[in-house]
């Protein structure tokens, strides 16, 4: 009832501006280059932020441009070089000289402006506010809600409230509150489960940026500190240069990816200096030693969910303090950076390996990192080295070269020892752990004639030491080959072949020493067509095979999208129908879905099922937008959705999502 | 300690497997060096049909360090003499370390039969020595063909030991088919299928690209074992220098370099 009242309160007072369709287009394009469950929420938030406050291309640097993740590293370098050689841009059309495709220039027209560098626009003192409220629920509810008494502390709805404000270009503030399904909403106490807020000052002088509150950051190749938005393997095969965006305000919903405290960036001629202080409480599983009575933590809880008694007990159970400094010197194509930070946790970590041996890790550690980037003729060479003073040195070396107008190659070699401290690592790696890995990546892009282009990569890697799910070294190889045809400005076809293979070990005590070879191959056909000014379609047919030893499983998936734009009714409708046959979880498909604003969705289709969704966007006025998403899943094999407390014992499952956005 | 010996031994077996029966060291498995290997002074070893050229004399030397193992080295010298529509070649390649050595002596001859077809053959006499145990000699026969399919496509066929099939030291029959496709004047694409008599086949693919008329970049990928290779070739007047390496995730890098001198 209180939630309904809250929704009503928001509804009754909303006024606002229009939604930006191109954000969906960009996210769709970007998601199509990744084939797994990549986290796009940070990128989505950056795009909405840029749509509201466009970036001035004449007053920008590489770090700012890296926010436009649809641009390749070569394209970014071309823009910077063009501005350096020819002076400030007058119009976006000049970007054609930088060999940027027209569809990307159209997106840039929405996200950037070309103004003189220090022009004071007439909107300097204008204050703006954006309020966004999202409500989400699922029917039937999962097993955890049905048990008496309920295993969860709250109801099955998920609610998100966002407020963003700005005073001119220089001061912005943000608040995000979120309650996940199963978490309690306590209006009289904390209200939402997650609260995230910050105030950002972007200055003119030496102090370029000051953030108080929640922030994220990434430097160099993200080996020592990564923002969670670093490059990985994708069909943008030469995008291997790290997306280090410096210090940025945090506006997303992940409860672990951010730091809390104060961060500031200073600029002195060719030198950039960043200083940060992070003091944050995190979720951890605590354990007490019966002999010494000392408290340790065994693992960090990173799901961000606080629904059950155990999850609530872990909430904010440990404090982290961190202080760090980063400096960067740039001169004529050469960038040298260094960073150092000290991290201290409230409790020491206790680790138990596969053989039961216990190691107590220290409460605090220092990390030192150095990175270099050099622009060479038609290319970039880069490297980053990091050490946490435990004699384990991690390294990344790489380069990308545009050998001719049509042909580009990229390579990355990485060595990350198993004891390398990877708390903030978010670099070019196969595993998300950020350590215990070495490998070599090679990628190429070839622009053929008549709109055809060829992308390919191969990556061979090794996890030399044991890890929590393997009782021996893991060796793996990934290959990708994509042939893309840009039929016209809005029409595209591509076929993508992918092969992944790696060593796997048994996951039970009895067969943990059994070693096998897992091989997964897939073929994806995708066609995007703009049938008319109002109607757009996407069709995808994908197959995959998984082979473990002598067992072969085959899966297939087809989806059809329709996007309808009816401007006179101020209505946009997006529909999708998916049908798939998936015999095993390993054969699952990830498909990007259109969603409400500030959100993304890449559900895993892991059974023989159909999925249908409809997304409606209605614009009440220039200030007020509303989204409604309805989705229905049906499992033809009769199995439950999910497992354990999350399981839904019905062949049907429906989701509803409502969002209202009000610009003041 | 026993485990360490086992690991070293298995690594050596792997290295050994890399060397034969196709061609030596990184040249063999690195499509990055396919041009180096198939053309130029090393064609006597790798693709005899490529010996027939306009240049009268070619001399080459080679050095490689398989998987950067401390005392494991590969050395080689080669020579080719080409006349009108015909060429002769010879090379010596030594690889190994203190207790294990392998020396291959190669004698090759090639003919240009027509504008569409070159044929070549070679005999490889390989001497294998395991210190304190044994020394053995093995003859191996190679038959090569080069077919100009179209202006853009060239096909190479190699039959290694089609009649001699010695299991000892792994000198088994091996059939290799390579397709070279000229994407542009600067860029070539290579696809290679390798079928060994007792193993399932492996596939290699690679690309070479002339950055300018003196510098060529090469890279490739091979399966079974999965390796990535990369390298470059550089021409300074009548001398060419090549560098290449392939990378195996478990065993590491195998760098190699070679130099060639061409006398018109």
XYZ file of C-alpha atoms in Angstrom, chain A residues 126-523:
398
model
C 20.070 26.584 -15.325
C 18.976 24.024 -12.794
C 17.489 20.752 -13.928
C 16.084 17.755 -12.144
C 15.177 14.272 -13.292
C 13.108 11.851 -11.262
C 12.764 8.245 -12.308
C 10.751 5.598 -10.569
C 10.741 1.941 -11.597
C 8.539 -0.826 -10.285
C 9.021 -4.475 -11.190
C 7.269 -7.661 -10.160
C 7.030 -11.293 -11.169
C 4.170 -13.778 -11.193
C 3.999 -16.453 -9.918
C 6.344 -15.645 -7.075
C 9.301 -17.910 -6.352
C 9.411 -20.675 -3.715
C 11.078 -18.427 -1.144
C 7.977 -16.225 -0.923
C 5.543 -19.116 -0.805
C 7.019 -20.818 2.233
C 5.259 -20.139 5.521
C 6.735 -18.160 7.114
C 8.381 -16.528 4.115
C 12.125 -17.019 3.821
C 12.456 -13.449 2.640
C 12.141 -10.297 4.669
C 10.243 -8.342 2.024
C 7.742 -8.735 -0.792
C 8.394 -9.795 -4.371
C 8.512 -6.338 -5.930
C 11.643 -4.532 -6.996
C 11.666 -0.743 -6.777
C 14.216 1.764 -7.958
C 14.127 5.481 -7.426
C 16.580 7.840 -9.095
C 16.956 11.538 -8.709
C 19.493 13.490 -10.710
C 20.004 17.192 -10.540
C 22.385 19.688 -12.014
C 23.235 23.341 -11.687
C 24.655 24.430 -15.011
C 27.541 22.391 -16.324
C 29.594 22.387 -13.194
C 27.591 20.954 -10.366
C 25.614 17.741 -10.504
C 24.129 15.567 -7.843
C 22.545 12.195 -7.814
C 20.633 9.864 -5.527
C 19.682 6.255 -6.233
C 17.601 4.046 -3.967
C 16.858 0.421 -4.685
C 14.991 -2.465 -3.133
C 15.433 -5.892 -4.718
C 12.744 -8.570 -4.769
C 12.637 -10.164 -1.331
C 14.278 -7.224 0.413
C 12.326 -5.234 2.964
C 11.216 -1.682 2.269
C 11.147 0.204 5.556
C 9.665 3.682 5.042
C 10.114 4.663 8.684
C 13.717 3.555 8.845
C 16.129 3.292 5.957
C 13.475 2.889 3.239
C 15.344 1.349 0.355
C 17.975 -1.323 0.867
C 20.561 0.479 -1.260
C 21.254 4.158 -1.030
C 23.811 5.704 -3.313
C 24.399 9.426 -3.676
C 27.024 11.869 -4.791
C 27.728 15.500 -5.578
C 30.096 16.300 -8.439
C 31.866 19.527 -9.127
C 33.505 19.820 -12.561
C 35.818 22.784 -12.532
C 37.556 25.120 -14.954
C 40.887 25.619 -13.214
C 43.357 23.215 -11.746
C 40.690 21.273 -9.891
C 39.026 19.422 -12.754
C 36.727 17.297 -10.676
C 35.622 16.796 -7.102
C 33.236 14.029 -6.095
C 31.783 13.592 -2.644
C 29.839 10.389 -2.224
C 29.883 7.317 -4.425
C 32.296 7.142 -7.315
C 34.149 4.705 -9.529
C 37.391 4.946 -11.402
C 39.715 3.233 -13.809
C 43.259 3.973 -14.864
C 45.591 2.547 -17.466
C 44.529 -0.903 -18.573
C 42.545 -1.537 -15.393
C 45.098 -4.003 -14.103
C 45.463 -2.225 -10.785
C 42.271 -0.193 -10.743
C 39.462 -0.762 -13.189
C 36.039 0.789 -13.241
C 34.231 -2.402 -14.164
C 33.872 -1.175 -17.729
C 37.048 -2.435 -19.291
C 37.354 -4.015 -22.688
C 37.093 -7.710 -23.159
C 36.757 -10.109 -26.014
C 34.075 -9.055 -28.450
C 33.424 -8.788 -32.147
C 34.997 -5.328 -31.939
C 38.161 -7.353 -32.140
C 40.661 -4.508 -32.136
C 39.126 -2.702 -29.157
C 41.707 -3.915 -26.698
C 42.944 -0.637 -25.323
C 41.666 -0.114 -21.780
C 38.594 2.018 -21.220
C 40.122 3.872 -18.298
C 37.759 6.747 -17.736
C 39.425 8.274 -14.662
C 37.256 9.277 -11.738
C 33.527 9.251 -12.406
C 30.412 9.661 -10.317
C 28.675 6.349 -9.658
C 25.050 6.175 -10.752
C 24.437 2.492 -11.229
C 22.818 -0.218 -9.117
C 25.606 -2.711 -8.507
C 26.270 -2.688 -4.771
C 29.968 -3.564 -5.013
C 31.464 -1.779 -7.987
C 31.809 1.632 -6.391
C 33.866 3.434 -3.785
C 32.438 5.773 -1.186
C 34.073 8.891 0.140
C 35.934 11.604 -1.676
C 37.770 11.709 -4.984
C 39.355 14.603 -6.764
C 41.202 15.202 -10.022
C 43.745 17.993 -10.531
C 45.336 19.197 -13.701
C 48.777 20.859 -13.953
C 49.962 21.516 -17.518
C 50.871 17.990 -18.772
C 50.232 16.291 -15.463
C 46.969 14.898 -14.082
C 46.731 14.033 -10.430
C 43.956 12.040 -8.787
C 43.548 11.478 -5.074
C 40.857 9.410 -3.444
C 39.684 8.271 -0.091
C 37.302 5.362 0.211
C 35.491 4.356 3.399
C 32.779 1.854 2.814
C 31.005 -0.969 4.539
C 30.787 -4.189 2.564
C 28.999 -7.513 2.907
C 31.167 -10.356 4.152
C 30.813 -13.778 5.748
C 32.416 -13.510 9.181
C 33.809 -16.374 11.222
C 35.235 -16.501 14.725
C 38.288 -18.469 15.771
C 37.310 -20.485 18.840
C 40.833 -20.372 20.323
C 41.879 -16.780 19.864
C 38.351 -15.308 19.671
C 39.567 -13.305 16.689
C 37.111 -12.525 13.891
C 37.949 -13.250 10.270
C 36.070 -12.985 7.053
C 35.909 -15.987 4.768
C 34.452 -14.382 1.649
C 32.835 -11.235 0.350
C 29.150 -11.406 -0.514
C 28.855 -9.696 -3.866
C 25.289 -10.472 -4.944
C 23.962 -7.285 -3.374
C 20.911 -9.183 -2.147
C 19.714 -8.857 1.460
C 16.618 -11.016 1.575
C 17.254 -13.932 3.902
C 18.484 -13.951 7.503
C 21.970 -14.995 6.427
C 22.202 -12.346 3.743
C 21.003 -9.681 6.167
C 23.546 -10.858 8.762
C 26.324 -10.315 6.220
C 25.118 -6.863 5.235
C 27.624 -4.089 5.917
C 29.499 -6.398 8.284
C 32.986 -5.170 7.460
C 34.509 -1.784 6.896
C 37.078 -1.003 4.229
C 39.328 2.029 4.274
C 41.381 2.960 1.300
C 43.480 5.888 0.286
C 45.229 6.283 -3.040
C 46.919 8.548 -5.494
C 47.317 8.440 -9.249
C 49.445 10.620 -11.487
C 49.642 10.790 -15.247
C 52.088 12.641 -17.442
C 51.282 13.153 -21.109
C 53.559 14.585 -23.753
C 53.496 14.207 -27.545
C 51.841 10.832 -27.816
C 53.492 9.360 -24.745
C 51.549 8.785 -21.546
C 53.162 7.530 -18.375
C 51.066 6.919 -15.313
C 51.617 5.596 -11.827
C 49.311 4.811 -8.968
C 49.612 3.653 -5.407
C 46.998 2.844 -2.836
C 46.655 1.304 0.569
C 43.656 -0.810 1.402
C 42.700 -1.898 4.879
C 39.870 -4.207 5.874
C 38.400 -4.389 9.348
C 39.088 -8.123 9.586
C 41.754 -10.402 8.168
C 40.746 -12.837 5.462
C 40.993 -16.546 6.065
C 41.394 -18.746 3.005
C 41.046 -22.495 2.797
C 42.367 -24.253 -0.306
C 41.179 -27.486 -1.893
C 43.403 -29.538 0.413
C 42.102 -27.889 3.570
C 45.192 -25.767 4.177
C 44.395 -22.478 5.843
C 46.053 -19.161 5.078
C 45.397 -15.946 6.960
C 45.864 -12.934 4.726
C 46.883 -9.597 6.195
C 44.287 -6.929 6.913
C 46.028 -4.331 4.851
C 48.037 -4.233 1.679
C 49.613 -1.664 -0.604
C 49.468 -1.798 -4.335
C 51.694 -0.053 -6.822
C 51.083 0.183 -10.529
C 52.740 1.792 -13.531
C 51.438 2.087 -17.054
C 52.732 3.431 -20.337
C 51.028 4.229 -23.598
C 52.815 5.381 -26.715
C 51.300 6.439 -29.998
C 53.459 5.103 -32.767
C 52.903 5.511 -36.476
C 49.309 4.359 -37.126
C 49.245 2.466 -33.884
C 49.331 2.370 -30.120
C 51.572 0.392 -27.811
C 50.531 0.025 -24.209
C 51.546 -1.747 -21.062
C 50.711 -1.889 -17.380
C 52.515 -3.526 -14.501
C 51.210 -3.980 -10.974
C 52.418 -5.397 -7.727
C 50.992 -5.683 -4.251
C 54.405 -6.060 -2.600
C 54.044 -9.824 -2.245
C 56.597 -10.556 -4.961
C 53.802 -11.210 -7.428
C 53.981 -8.935 -10.423
C 51.159 -8.805 -12.952
C 51.724 -7.461 -16.453
C 49.761 -6.590 -19.528
C 51.360 -5.696 -22.849
C 49.537 -4.896 -26.017
C 49.312 -2.958 -29.180
C 47.044 -2.119 -32.027
C 48.009 -1.015 -35.483
C 46.118 0.291 -38.441
C 48.244 -1.239 -41.155
C 46.241 0.202 -43.993
C 42.926 1.904 -44.510
C 41.231 -1.474 -44.459
C 43.313 -3.606 -42.159
C 43.852 -3.332 -38.391
C 45.327 -5.765 -35.918
C 45.529 -5.880 -32.145
C 47.313 -8.041 -29.638
C 47.368 -8.403 -25.855
C 49.664 -10.539 -23.773
C 48.893 -10.828 -20.093
C 50.460 -12.537 -17.107
C 48.560 -12.321 -13.840
C 49.987 -14.560 -11.084
C 47.575 -16.366 -8.817
C 48.574 -14.368 -5.736
C 48.241 -11.014 -7.438
C 45.800 -8.905 -5.470
C 42.930 -8.268 -7.825
C 40.394 -6.471 -5.661
C 39.945 -3.638 -8.184
C 41.239 -5.420 -11.289
C 39.069 -5.057 -14.342
C 41.359 -5.568 -17.286
C 41.552 -7.654 -20.429
C 41.250 -11.172 -19.023
C 39.273 -14.315 -19.689
C 38.376 -14.900 -16.077
C 36.595 -12.319 -13.961
C 38.918 -13.076 -11.016
C 41.682 -10.912 -12.385
C 44.484 -13.255 -11.361
C 45.861 -16.760 -12.018
C 45.928 -16.269 -15.776
C 48.308 -15.880 -18.652
C 47.423 -15.714 -22.286
C 47.853 -14.189 -25.692
C 45.138 -12.526 -27.767
C 45.288 -11.662 -31.425
C 42.536 -9.796 -33.243
C 42.062 -8.337 -36.677
C 39.538 -6.276 -38.556
C 39.372 -6.128 -42.274
C 37.108 -3.772 -44.201
C 36.239 -5.454 -47.441
C 34.490 -3.909 -50.390
C 30.775 -3.101 -50.790
C 30.060 -2.693 -47.067
C 31.460 -6.050 -45.998
C 33.802 -6.310 -43.062
C 35.578 -9.213 -41.444
C 36.477 -9.463 -37.763
C 38.354 -12.282 -36.161
C 40.166 -13.030 -32.970
C 41.837 -15.896 -31.248
C 42.819 -16.125 -27.648
C 44.777 -18.863 -25.981
C 45.063 -18.814 -22.210
C 46.070 -20.829 -19.187
C 44.980 -20.710 -15.543
C 48.138 -22.316 -14.149
C 47.111 -22.805 -10.526
C 44.212 -24.541 -8.887
C 41.108 -22.501 -8.353
C 37.892 -22.988 -6.435
C 36.274 -24.962 -9.263
C 39.223 -26.758 -10.780
C 41.649 -29.255 -9.346
C 44.349 -28.579 -11.932
C 45.536 -26.126 -14.542
C 42.954 -24.992 -17.055
C 43.924 -24.461 -20.646
C 41.556 -22.757 -23.084
C 41.227 -21.385 -26.593
C 38.647 -19.003 -28.019
C 38.089 -18.199 -31.671
C 35.683 -15.821 -33.326
C 35.028 -15.002 -36.938
C 32.418 -12.486 -37.980
C 31.406 -11.362 -41.422
C 29.260 -8.233 -41.392
C 27.478 -6.532 -44.214
C 26.122 -3.011 -43.869
C 23.345 -3.239 -46.423
C 22.290 0.365 -46.011
C 22.429 3.045 -43.372
C 20.077 1.219 -41.019
C 20.173 -2.328 -42.362
C 22.795 -4.814 -41.284
C 23.436 -8.507 -41.603
C 26.105 -10.504 -39.860
C 27.121 -14.082 -39.396
C 29.274 -14.970 -36.424
C 31.119 -18.218 -35.807
C 32.524 -18.811 -32.385
C 34.412 -21.656 -30.831
C 35.456 -21.944 -27.202
C 37.265 -24.872 -25.670
C 38.823 -25.429 -22.281
C 39.810 -28.024 -19.722
C 37.238 -28.879 -17.088
C 37.443 -30.960 -13.960
C 34.860 -32.959 -12.093
C 32.947 -30.953 -9.505
C 32.404 -33.646 -6.906
C 34.862 -35.106 -4.425
C 34.699 -38.493 -6.192
C 35.540 -37.212 -9.646
C 37.431 -33.984 -8.941
C 40.552 -35.396 -10.569
C 38.744 -36.366 -13.765
C 39.873 -34.107 -16.576
C 37.863 -33.437 -19.664
C 37.737 -31.107 -22.628
C 34.744 -28.831 -23.043
C 34.129 -27.441 -26.497
C 31.356 -25.034 -27.418
C 30.719 -23.779 -30.937
C 28.042 -21.432 -32.166
C 26.771 -19.886 -35.368
